[in-house]
mmCIF file of C-alpha atoms and ligand atoms in Angstrom:
data_model
loop_
_atom_site.group_PDB
_atom_site.id
_atom_site.type_symbol
_atom_site.label_atom_id
_atom_site.label_comp_id
_atom_site.label_asym_id
_atom_site.label_seq_id
_atom_site.Cartn_x
_atom_site.Cartn_y
_atom_site.Cartn_z
ATOM 1 C CA MET A 16 117.353 115.298 102.326
ATOM 2 C CA LEU A 17 113.869 113.560 102.720
ATOM 3 C CA GLU A 18 115.122 110.326 104.074
ATOM 4 C CA LYS A 19 116.419 111.727 107.417
ATOM 5 C CA TRP A 20 112.612 112.421 108.484
ATOM 6 C CA LEU A 21 111.801 108.753 107.738
ATOM 7 C CA GLU A 22 111.902 105.688 109.626
ATOM 8 C CA TYR A 23 111.011 102.432 107.862
ATOM 9 C CA SER A 24 110.672 99.059 109.415
ATOM 10 C CA GLU A 25 112.682 96.173 108.534
ATOM 11 C CA GLU A 26 109.627 94.659 106.839
ATOM 12 C CA VAL A 27 108.738 97.815 104.839
ATOM 13 C CA LEU A 28 112.253 98.458 103.881
ATOM 14 C CA GLU A 29 112.492 95.218 102.429
ATOM 15 C CA ALA A 30 109.121 95.253 100.288
ATOM 16 C CA LYS A 31 110.537 98.796 98.697
ATOM 17 C CA LYS A 32 113.920 97.354 97.798
ATOM 18 C CA ALA A 33 112.066 94.284 96.574
ATOM 19 C CA ASN A 34 109.358 96.333 94.405
ATOM 20 C CA LYS A 35 106.465 94.579 96.345
ATOM 21 C CA PRO A 36 103.204 96.258 96.880
ATOM 22 C CA VAL A 37 102.973 98.202 100.528
ATOM 23 C CA VAL A 38 99.706 99.490 101.991
ATOM 24 C CA ALA A 39 99.637 102.640 104.483
ATOM 25 C CA LEU A 40 97.495 102.289 107.606
ATOM 26 C CA GLU A 41 96.810 105.111 109.740
ATOM 27 C CA SER A 42 97.006 105.324 113.480
ATOM 28 C CA THR A 43 94.448 107.754 114.730
ATOM 29 C CA ILE A 44 92.153 104.861 114.594
ATOM 30 C CA ILE A 45 94.365 103.217 117.224
ATOM 31 C CA SER A 46 94.940 105.741 119.537
ATOM 32 C CA HIS A 47 91.616 107.926 119.219
ATOM 33 C CA GLY A 48 89.068 105.757 117.341
ATOM 34 C CA MET A 49 88.801 103.115 119.333
ATOM 35 C CA PRO A 50 89.340 101.458 122.722
ATOM 36 C CA TYR A 51 92.055 99.196 124.204
ATOM 37 C CA PRO A 52 92.648 96.725 123.972
ATOM 38 C CA GLN A 53 90.596 95.966 120.367
ATOM 39 C CA ASN A 54 92.464 98.685 118.890
ATOM 40 C CA VAL A 55 95.779 97.047 118.950
ATOM 41 C CA GLN A 56 94.199 93.674 118.314
ATOM 42 C CA THR A 57 92.365 95.172 115.194
ATOM 43 C CA ALA A 58 95.654 96.839 114.167
ATOM 44 C CA LYS A 59 97.649 93.673 114.117
ATOM 45 C CA GLU A 60 94.837 91.621 112.437
ATOM 46 C CA VAL A 61 94.646 94.359 109.832
ATOM 47 C CA GLU A 62 98.211 94.037 109.036
ATOM 48 C CA GLU A 63 98.046 90.224 108.661
ATOM 49 C CA ILE A 64 95.105 90.704 106.382
ATOM 50 C CA ILE A 65 97.226 92.723 104.180
ATOM 51 C CA ARG A 66 100.152 89.950 104.088
ATOM 52 C CA LYS A 67 97.490 87.408 103.422
ATOM 53 C CA ASN A 68 96.554 89.154 100.306
ATOM 54 C CA GLY A 69 99.933 89.629 99.013
ATOM 55 C CA ALA A 70 101.008 93.018 100.104
ATOM 56 C CA VAL A 71 103.132 94.604 103.069
ATOM 57 C CA PRO A 72 101.333 96.731 105.883
ATOM 58 C CA ALA A 73 103.002 99.859 106.823
ATOM 59 C CA THR A 74 101.281 101.487 109.777
ATOM 60 C CA ILE A 75 102.278 105.118 110.303
ATOM 61 C CA ALA A 76 102.982 107.114 113.162
ATOM 62 C CA ILE A 77 105.115 109.812 114.602
ATOM 63 C CA ILE A 78 107.258 108.352 117.458
ATOM 64 C CA ASN A 79 109.847 110.547 119.445
ATOM 65 C CA GLY A 80 109.458 112.968 116.476
ATOM 66 C CA LYS A 81 110.418 110.442 113.867
ATOM 67 C CA ILE A 82 107.869 109.754 110.943
ATOM 68 C CA LYS A 83 107.633 105.881 111.367
ATOM 69 C CA ILE A 84 106.576 103.774 108.124
ATOM 70 C CA GLY A 85 105.847 100.553 109.556
ATOM 71 C CA LEU A 86 105.744 99.777 113.127
ATOM 72 C CA SER A 87 106.751 97.294 115.663
ATOM 73 C CA ASP A 88 104.383 95.419 118.020
ATOM 74 C CA GLU A 89 105.775 97.058 120.968
ATOM 75 C CA GLU A 90 105.001 100.571 118.966
ATOM 76 C CA LEU A 91 101.235 99.399 118.163
ATOM 77 C CA GLU A 92 100.999 98.747 121.930
ATOM 78 C CA PHE A 93 102.352 101.908 122.741
ATOM 79 C CA LEU A 94 99.759 103.859 120.303
ATOM 80 C CA ALA A 95 96.987 101.697 121.803
ATOM 81 C CA GLN A 96 97.655 102.454 125.482
ATOM 82 C CA SER A 97 99.366 105.663 125.902
ATOM 83 C CA LYS A 98 98.084 109.141 126.931
ATOM 84 C CA ASP A 99 101.216 110.656 125.558
ATOM 85 C CA VAL A 100 99.777 110.497 121.845
ATOM 86 C CA GLU A 101 98.622 113.432 119.916
ATOM 87 C CA LYS A 102 95.790 113.071 117.255
ATOM 88 C CA ALA A 103 98.139 114.517 114.402
ATOM 89 C CA SER A 104 96.525 115.888 111.465
ATOM 90 C CA ARG A 105 98.567 118.128 108.582
ATOM 91 C CA ARG A 106 98.869 121.160 110.686
ATOM 92 C CA ASP A 107 100.136 119.219 113.591
ATOM 93 C CA LEU A 108 103.211 117.355 112.041
ATOM 94 C CA PRO A 109 105.615 120.229 112.204
ATOM 95 C CA TYR A 110 105.472 120.849 115.949
ATOM 96 C CA LEU A 111 105.321 117.149 117.069
ATOM 97 C CA ILE A 112 108.376 116.434 114.900
ATOM 98 C CA ALA A 113 110.267 119.079 115.772
ATOM 99 C CA LYS A 114 109.615 118.735 119.587
ATOM 100 C CA LYS A 115 110.078 115.009 119.131
ATOM 101 C CA LYS A 116 106.787 113.901 120.475
ATOM 102 C CA ASN A 117 104.291 111.292 119.526
ATOM 103 C CA GLY A 118 101.433 111.685 117.067
ATOM 104 C CA ALA A 119 99.093 109.439 115.507
ATOM 105 C CA THR A 120 98.400 110.277 112.105
ATOM 106 C CA THR A 121 94.891 110.869 110.801
ATOM 107 C CA VAL A 122 93.915 110.224 107.138
ATOM 108 C CA ALA A 123 95.262 113.501 106.031
ATOM 109 C CA ALA A 124 98.676 113.299 107.952
ATOM 110 C CA THR A 125 98.947 109.430 107.007
ATOM 111 C CA MET A 126 98.374 110.456 103.192
ATOM 112 C CA ILE A 127 100.993 112.797 103.797
ATOM 113 C CA CYS A 128 103.615 110.436 104.903
ATOM 114 C CA ALA A 129 102.618 107.734 102.465
ATOM 115 C CA GLU A 130 103.125 109.783 99.570
ATOM 116 C CA LEU A 131 106.987 110.757 101.169
ATOM 117 C CA ALA A 132 107.421 107.163 101.406
ATOM 118 C CA GLY A 133 106.303 106.106 97.868
ATOM 119 C CA ILE A 134 103.051 104.271 99.217
ATOM 120 C CA GLU A 135 100.044 104.596 96.674
ATOM 121 C CA VAL A 136 97.364 102.867 98.671
ATOM 122 C CA PHE A 137 95.843 103.693 102.269
ATOM 123 C CA VAL A 138 93.470 101.520 103.922
ATOM 124 C CA THR A 139 91.231 102.886 106.782
ATOM 125 C CA GLY A 140 87.637 102.716 108.548
ATOM 126 C CA GLY A 141 86.125 106.122 107.682
ATOM 127 C CA ILE A 142 87.231 109.713 106.006
ATOM 128 C CA GLY A 143 86.887 113.126 107.844
ATOM 129 C CA GLY A 144 84.452 115.226 105.969
ATOM 130 C CA VAL A 145 82.116 118.329 106.184
ATOM 131 C CA HIS A 146 80.393 118.327 109.671
ATOM 132 C CA ARG A 147 76.838 118.992 109.972
ATOM 133 C CA GLU A 148 76.308 122.602 110.658
ATOM 134 C CA ALA A 149 79.545 123.293 109.064
ATOM 135 C CA GLU A 150 78.023 126.596 107.489
ATOM 136 C CA THR A 151 78.253 128.132 110.961
ATOM 137 C CA THR A 152 81.128 126.014 112.474
ATOM 138 C CA MET A 153 83.283 125.886 109.612
ATOM 139 C CA ASP A 154 84.212 122.308 110.904
ATOM 140 C CA ILE A 155 85.606 120.531 107.659
ATOM 141 C CA SER A 156 88.018 118.004 107.960
ATOM 142 C CA ALA A 157 91.698 118.419 106.706
ATOM 143 C CA ASP A 158 91.380 114.872 105.142
ATOM 144 C CA LEU A 159 89.259 116.578 102.445
ATOM 145 C CA GLN A 160 91.958 119.126 101.479
ATOM 146 C CA GLU A 161 94.477 116.234 101.724
ATOM 147 C CA LEU A 162 92.679 114.199 99.061
ATOM 148 C CA ALA A 163 92.470 117.158 96.991
ATOM 149 C CA GLN A 164 96.213 117.575 96.753
ATOM 150 C CA THR A 165 98.184 114.197 97.823
ATOM 151 C CA ASN A 166 98.510 110.984 95.654
ATOM 152 C CA VAL A 167 97.153 108.343 97.594
ATOM 153 C CA ALA A 168 94.232 106.157 97.114
ATOM 154 C CA VAL A 169 92.196 105.924 100.095
ATOM 155 C CA ILE A 170 89.888 102.714 100.595
ATOM 156 C CA CYS A 171 87.364 103.303 103.106
ATOM 157 C CA ALA A 172 83.741 102.293 104.029
ATOM 158 C CA GLY A 173 82.385 105.571 102.858
ATOM 159 C CA ALA A 174 81.664 108.633 105.100
ATOM 160 C CA LYS A 175 80.079 108.184 108.612
ATOM 161 C CA SER A 176 76.593 110.217 109.049
ATOM 162 C CA ILE A 177 78.152 112.090 111.950
ATOM 163 C CA LEU A 178 79.059 114.119 108.907
ATOM 164 C CA ASP A 179 77.017 115.846 106.514
ATOM 165 C CA ILE A 180 77.707 113.337 103.520
ATOM 166 C CA GLY A 181 76.153 115.705 100.680
ATOM 167 C CA LEU A 182 78.174 118.678 101.656
ATOM 168 C CA THR A 183 81.395 116.435 101.995
ATOM 169 C CA LEU A 184 80.382 115.093 98.290
ATOM 170 C CA GLU A 185 80.285 118.384 96.992
ATOM 171 C CA TYR A 186 83.720 119.418 98.705
ATOM 172 C CA LEU A 187 85.232 116.624 97.146
ATOM 173 C CA GLU A 188 83.588 117.287 93.582
ATOM 174 C CA THR A 189 84.931 120.681 93.845
ATOM 175 C CA HIS A 190 88.306 119.556 94.591
ATOM 176 C CA GLY A 191 88.131 116.774 91.726
ATOM 177 C CA VAL A 192 88.540 113.849 94.303
ATOM 178 C CA PRO A 193 86.792 110.863 92.567
ATOM 179 C CA VAL A 194 84.446 108.794 95.045
ATOM 180 C CA VAL A 195 84.467 105.564 93.598
ATOM 181 C CA GLY A 196 81.992 102.563 94.510
ATOM 182 C CA PHE A 197 83.537 99.229 94.915
ATOM 183 C CA ASP A 198 80.964 96.775 93.779
ATOM 184 C CA THR A 199 78.276 99.415 94.440
ATOM 185 C CA ASP A 200 76.603 102.333 93.063
ATOM 186 C CA VAL A 201 75.649 103.854 96.347
ATOM 187 C CA LEU A 202 77.797 105.559 98.596
ATOM 188 C CA PRO A 203 77.949 103.554 101.757
ATOM 189 C CA ALA A 204 77.539 105.310 105.245
ATOM 190 C CA PHE A 205 80.078 103.408 107.347
ATOM 191 C CA TYR A 206 78.028 101.435 109.579
ATOM 192 C CA THR A 207 75.349 100.681 106.806
ATOM 193 C CA ARG A 208 75.989 99.556 103.134
ATOM 194 C CA THR A 209 73.892 102.495 101.899
ATOM 195 C CA SER A 210 73.304 106.186 102.207
ATOM 196 C CA PRO A 211 70.930 108.532 100.166
ATOM 197 C CA PHE A 212 73.613 109.404 97.912
ATOM 198 C CA SER A 213 75.224 107.876 94.967
ATOM 199 C CA VAL A 214 79.037 107.386 94.106
ATOM 200 C CA ASN A 215 80.584 109.145 91.212
ATOM 201 C CA TYR A 216 81.516 105.957 89.583
ATOM 202 C CA ARG A 217 81.433 102.403 90.085
ATOM 203 C CA VAL A 218 84.143 99.683 89.771
ATOM 204 C CA ASP A 219 83.470 95.964 89.995
ATOM 205 C CA ASN A 220 87.067 94.771 90.902
ATOM 206 C CA ALA A 221 90.604 95.735 92.077
ATOM 207 C CA GLU A 222 91.845 95.574 88.386
ATOM 208 C CA GLU A 223 89.392 98.415 87.377
ATOM 209 C CA ALA A 224 90.294 100.361 90.535
ATOM 210 C CA ALA A 225 94.008 100.209 89.751
ATOM 211 C CA GLU A 226 93.299 101.267 86.198
ATOM 212 C CA MET A 227 91.457 104.334 87.051
ATOM 213 C CA ILE A 228 93.932 105.481 89.629
ATOM 214 C CA ARG A 229 96.772 104.857 87.504
ATOM 215 C CA ALA A 230 95.105 106.877 84.688
ATOM 216 C CA LYS A 231 94.770 109.863 87.221
ATOM 217 C CA TRP A 232 98.304 110.231 88.488
ATOM 218 C CA GLU A 233 99.755 109.542 84.939
ATOM 219 C CA LEU A 234 97.629 112.586 83.515
ATOM 220 C CA GLY A 235 99.307 114.398 86.225
ATOM 221 C CA LEU A 236 95.957 115.189 88.101
ATOM 222 C CA LYS A 237 97.351 115.615 91.423
ATOM 223 C CA GLY A 238 95.306 114.523 94.665
ATOM 224 C CA GLY A 239 93.808 111.363 96.026
ATOM 225 C CA VAL A 240 90.819 108.765 95.226
ATOM 226 C CA VAL A 241 88.046 107.735 97.515
ATOM 227 C CA ILE A 242 87.206 104.021 97.043
ATOM 228 C CA ALA A 243 84.256 103.329 99.106
ATOM 229 C CA ASN A 244 83.929 99.841 100.080
ATOM 230 C CA PRO A 245 80.679 98.847 101.953
ATOM 231 C CA ILE A 246 80.763 97.021 105.208
ATOM 232 C CA PRO A 247 79.890 92.965 104.898
ATOM 233 C CA GLU A 248 76.336 92.669 105.005
ATOM 234 C CA SER A 249 76.376 90.394 108.001
ATOM 235 C CA ASP A 250 78.073 93.383 109.861
ATOM 236 C CA ALA A 251 75.938 96.196 108.935
ATOM 237 C CA LEU A 252 74.226 97.997 111.718
ATOM 238 C CA GLU A 253 70.199 99.139 111.309
ATOM 239 C CA GLU A 254 69.920 102.444 109.671
ATOM 240 C CA ALA A 255 67.337 103.603 111.880
ATOM 241 C CA PHE A 256 68.957 102.452 115.277
ATOM 242 C CA ILE A 257 72.339 104.075 114.181
ATOM 243 C CA THR A 258 70.760 107.433 112.934
ATOM 244 C CA ASN A 259 69.067 107.822 116.380
ATOM 245 C CA VAL A 260 72.312 107.171 118.076
ATOM 246 C CA ILE A 261 74.422 109.889 115.938
ATOM 247 C CA GLU A 262 71.583 112.353 116.431
ATOM 248 C CA THR A 263 71.962 111.969 120.400
ATOM 249 C CA ALA A 264 75.689 112.426 120.372
ATOM 250 C CA LEU A 265 75.704 115.131 117.982
ATOM 251 C CA LYS A 266 73.260 116.933 120.519
ATOM 252 C CA GLU A 267 75.827 116.074 123.544
ATOM 253 C CA ALA A 268 78.853 117.328 121.493
ATOM 254 C CA LYS A 269 76.884 120.675 121.166
ATOM 255 C CA GLU A 270 75.758 120.529 124.690
ATOM 256 C CA ASN A 271 79.679 120.159 125.851
ATOM 257 C CA ASN A 272 80.805 122.571 123.526
ATOM 258 C CA ILE A 273 83.050 120.547 121.806
ATOM 259 C CA ALA A 274 85.342 121.797 118.893
ATOM 260 C CA GLY A 275 88.094 121.620 116.929
ATOM 261 C CA LYS A 276 90.155 118.203 116.649
ATOM 262 C CA LYS A 277 88.202 116.804 119.581
ATOM 263 C CA VAL A 278 84.875 116.569 117.496
ATOM 264 C CA THR A 279 85.249 113.514 115.767
ATOM 265 C CA PRO A 280 87.231 111.422 118.533
ATOM 266 C CA PHE A 281 84.339 112.715 120.907
ATOM 267 C CA LEU A 282 81.449 111.505 118.523
ATOM 268 C CA LEU A 283 83.013 108.303 117.823
ATOM 269 C CA GLY A 284 83.408 107.742 121.769
ATOM 270 C CA LYS A 285 79.744 108.374 122.312
ATOM 271 C CA VAL A 286 78.484 106.429 119.401
ATOM 272 C CA LYS A 287 80.438 103.657 120.865
ATOM 273 C CA GLU A 288 79.178 104.088 124.505
ATOM 274 C CA LEU A 289 75.570 104.319 123.101
ATOM 275 C CA THR A 290 75.636 101.253 121.034
ATOM 276 C CA GLU A 291 76.992 99.315 123.865
ATOM 277 C CA GLY A 292 79.743 98.089 121.510
ATOM 278 C CA THR A 293 77.999 97.063 118.321
ATOM 279 C CA SER A 294 79.372 99.836 116.403
ATOM 280 C CA LEU A 295 83.052 98.929 117.701
ATOM 281 C CA THR A 296 82.215 95.394 116.327
ATOM 282 C CA ALA A 297 80.992 96.867 112.834
ATOM 283 C CA ASN A 298 84.154 99.152 112.623
ATOM 284 C CA ILE A 299 86.375 96.309 113.340
ATOM 285 C CA ALA A 300 84.681 94.346 110.433
ATOM 286 C CA LEU A 301 84.509 97.282 107.966
ATOM 287 C CA VAL A 302 88.474 97.700 108.343
ATOM 288 C CA LYS A 303 89.166 94.323 108.013
ATOM 289 C CA HIS A 304 87.133 94.332 104.819
ATOM 290 C CA ASN A 305 88.926 97.332 103.509
ATOM 291 C CA ALA A 306 92.000 95.503 103.922
ATOM 292 C CA GLU A 307 91.362 92.845 102.000
ATOM 293 C CA VAL A 308 90.286 95.056 99.068
ATOM 294 C CA GLY A 309 92.906 97.659 99.430
ATOM 295 C CA SER A 310 95.710 94.889 99.358
ATOM 296 C CA ARG A 311 94.336 93.562 96.090
ATOM 297 C CA ILE A 312 94.135 97.077 94.631
ATOM 298 C CA ALA A 313 97.786 97.769 95.763
ATOM 299 C CA VAL A 314 98.782 94.376 94.215
ATOM 300 C CA SER A 315 97.088 95.293 90.764
ATOM 301 C CA LEU A 316 98.539 98.785 90.882
ATOM 302 C CA ASN A 317 102.153 96.972 91.268
ATOM 303 C CA LYS A 318 101.572 95.006 88.197
HETATM 304 N N1 PSU B 11 86.347 108.140 111.498
HETATM 305 C C1 PSU B 11 86.352 106.965 111.946
HETATM 306 N N2 PSU B 11 87.230 106.691 112.897
HETATM 307 C C2 PSU B 11 88.057 107.483 113.056
HETATM 308 C C3 PSU B 11 88.336 108.537 112.141
HETATM 309 C C4 PSU B 11 87.483 109.237 111.474
HETATM 310 O O1 PSU B 11 85.543 106.425 111.822
HETATM 311 O O2 PSU B 11 89.188 107.030 113.683
HETATM 312 C C5 PSU B 11 89.452 109.559 112.451
HETATM 313 C C6 PSU B 11 90.618 109.312 111.280
HETATM 314 O O3 PSU B 11 91.835 109.386 111.781
HETATM 315 C C7 PSU B 11 90.383 110.690 110.492
HETATM 316 C C8 PSU B 11 90.002 111.638 111.642
HETATM 317 O O4 PSU B 11 91.350 111.142 109.260
HETATM 318 O O5 PSU B 11 89.462 110.959 112.505
HETATM 319 C C9 PSU B 11 89.177 112.933 111.236
HETATM 320 O O6 PSU B 11 89.417 113.879 112.208
HETATM 321 P P1 PSU B 11 88.780 115.313 111.928
HETATM 322 O O7 PSU B 11 87.715 115.088 111.622
HETATM 323 O O8 PSU B 11 89.355 115.993 113.338
HETATM 324 O O9 PSU B 11 89.819 115.795 110.591
HETATM 325 MN MN1 MN B 12 87.397 118.797 112.465
#
């Protein structure tokens, strides 16, 4: 029944048969999160890092209405370049699939597809969250609701300060989603290693992370776990600088009445523009770092 909706790459299919650890990757970061050609380069390099660390990468996207679990180089290239790719979150999946369209999956949609494919670990850059002024806009990413209900562990670099990080943590707490620091007590804020917020719990290595994830699911506690892994020191941006840039980006989004699914890509694009690319370099570095940690967690969970 389910299988007819999914299409595995050869590599992922073999990994599943051989019971090897698999790590899911999202595709919105490729189509809407980074410019060409850095987006496709990064996607390929991240896959390679996962292989080097003993797991098998499964980049997920909707291509011609099929849920693809694992993409070919041509498909990655297509996602990186084509304008005919929708940003696809939970609500977009049924339409894109029924109409045989192309969709780049967000954190929420990637979690859904990963769970369908039996993949427990998912590596990305940053999750969506509660936006600033959400008390009037009601802009809360569907990623958070997905973390509340779908059993996939998400390795990220914390939450970006384009969001209201405090409210994002409150939302996750309400829905029982543990926010765990990987080798840190402080919640990282994507471009920076720290934020004014603490994580709920700290783990010091992949084994500890895996034990916690296993305990959650074996107890039948539905939903994800956020593993927050700080950006490497050498790639972190200066806090005052990035705060300033984000304030400007937020102001421009407001002036241009950006709403709905366009908000996050607009802000990401502005931040990149205003930092003349240093934010992109940081973004690439943190995703790679997450890939390393995420594969180790996947390997550990697989034991
Ligand atoms: N944050 C980033 N880069 C991204 C995204 C978030 O630093 O590419 C993407 C992810 O795919 C995430 C989505 O799931 O944006 C959230 O969008 P929204 O806020 O519209 O739910
Ligand atoms: Mn939103």
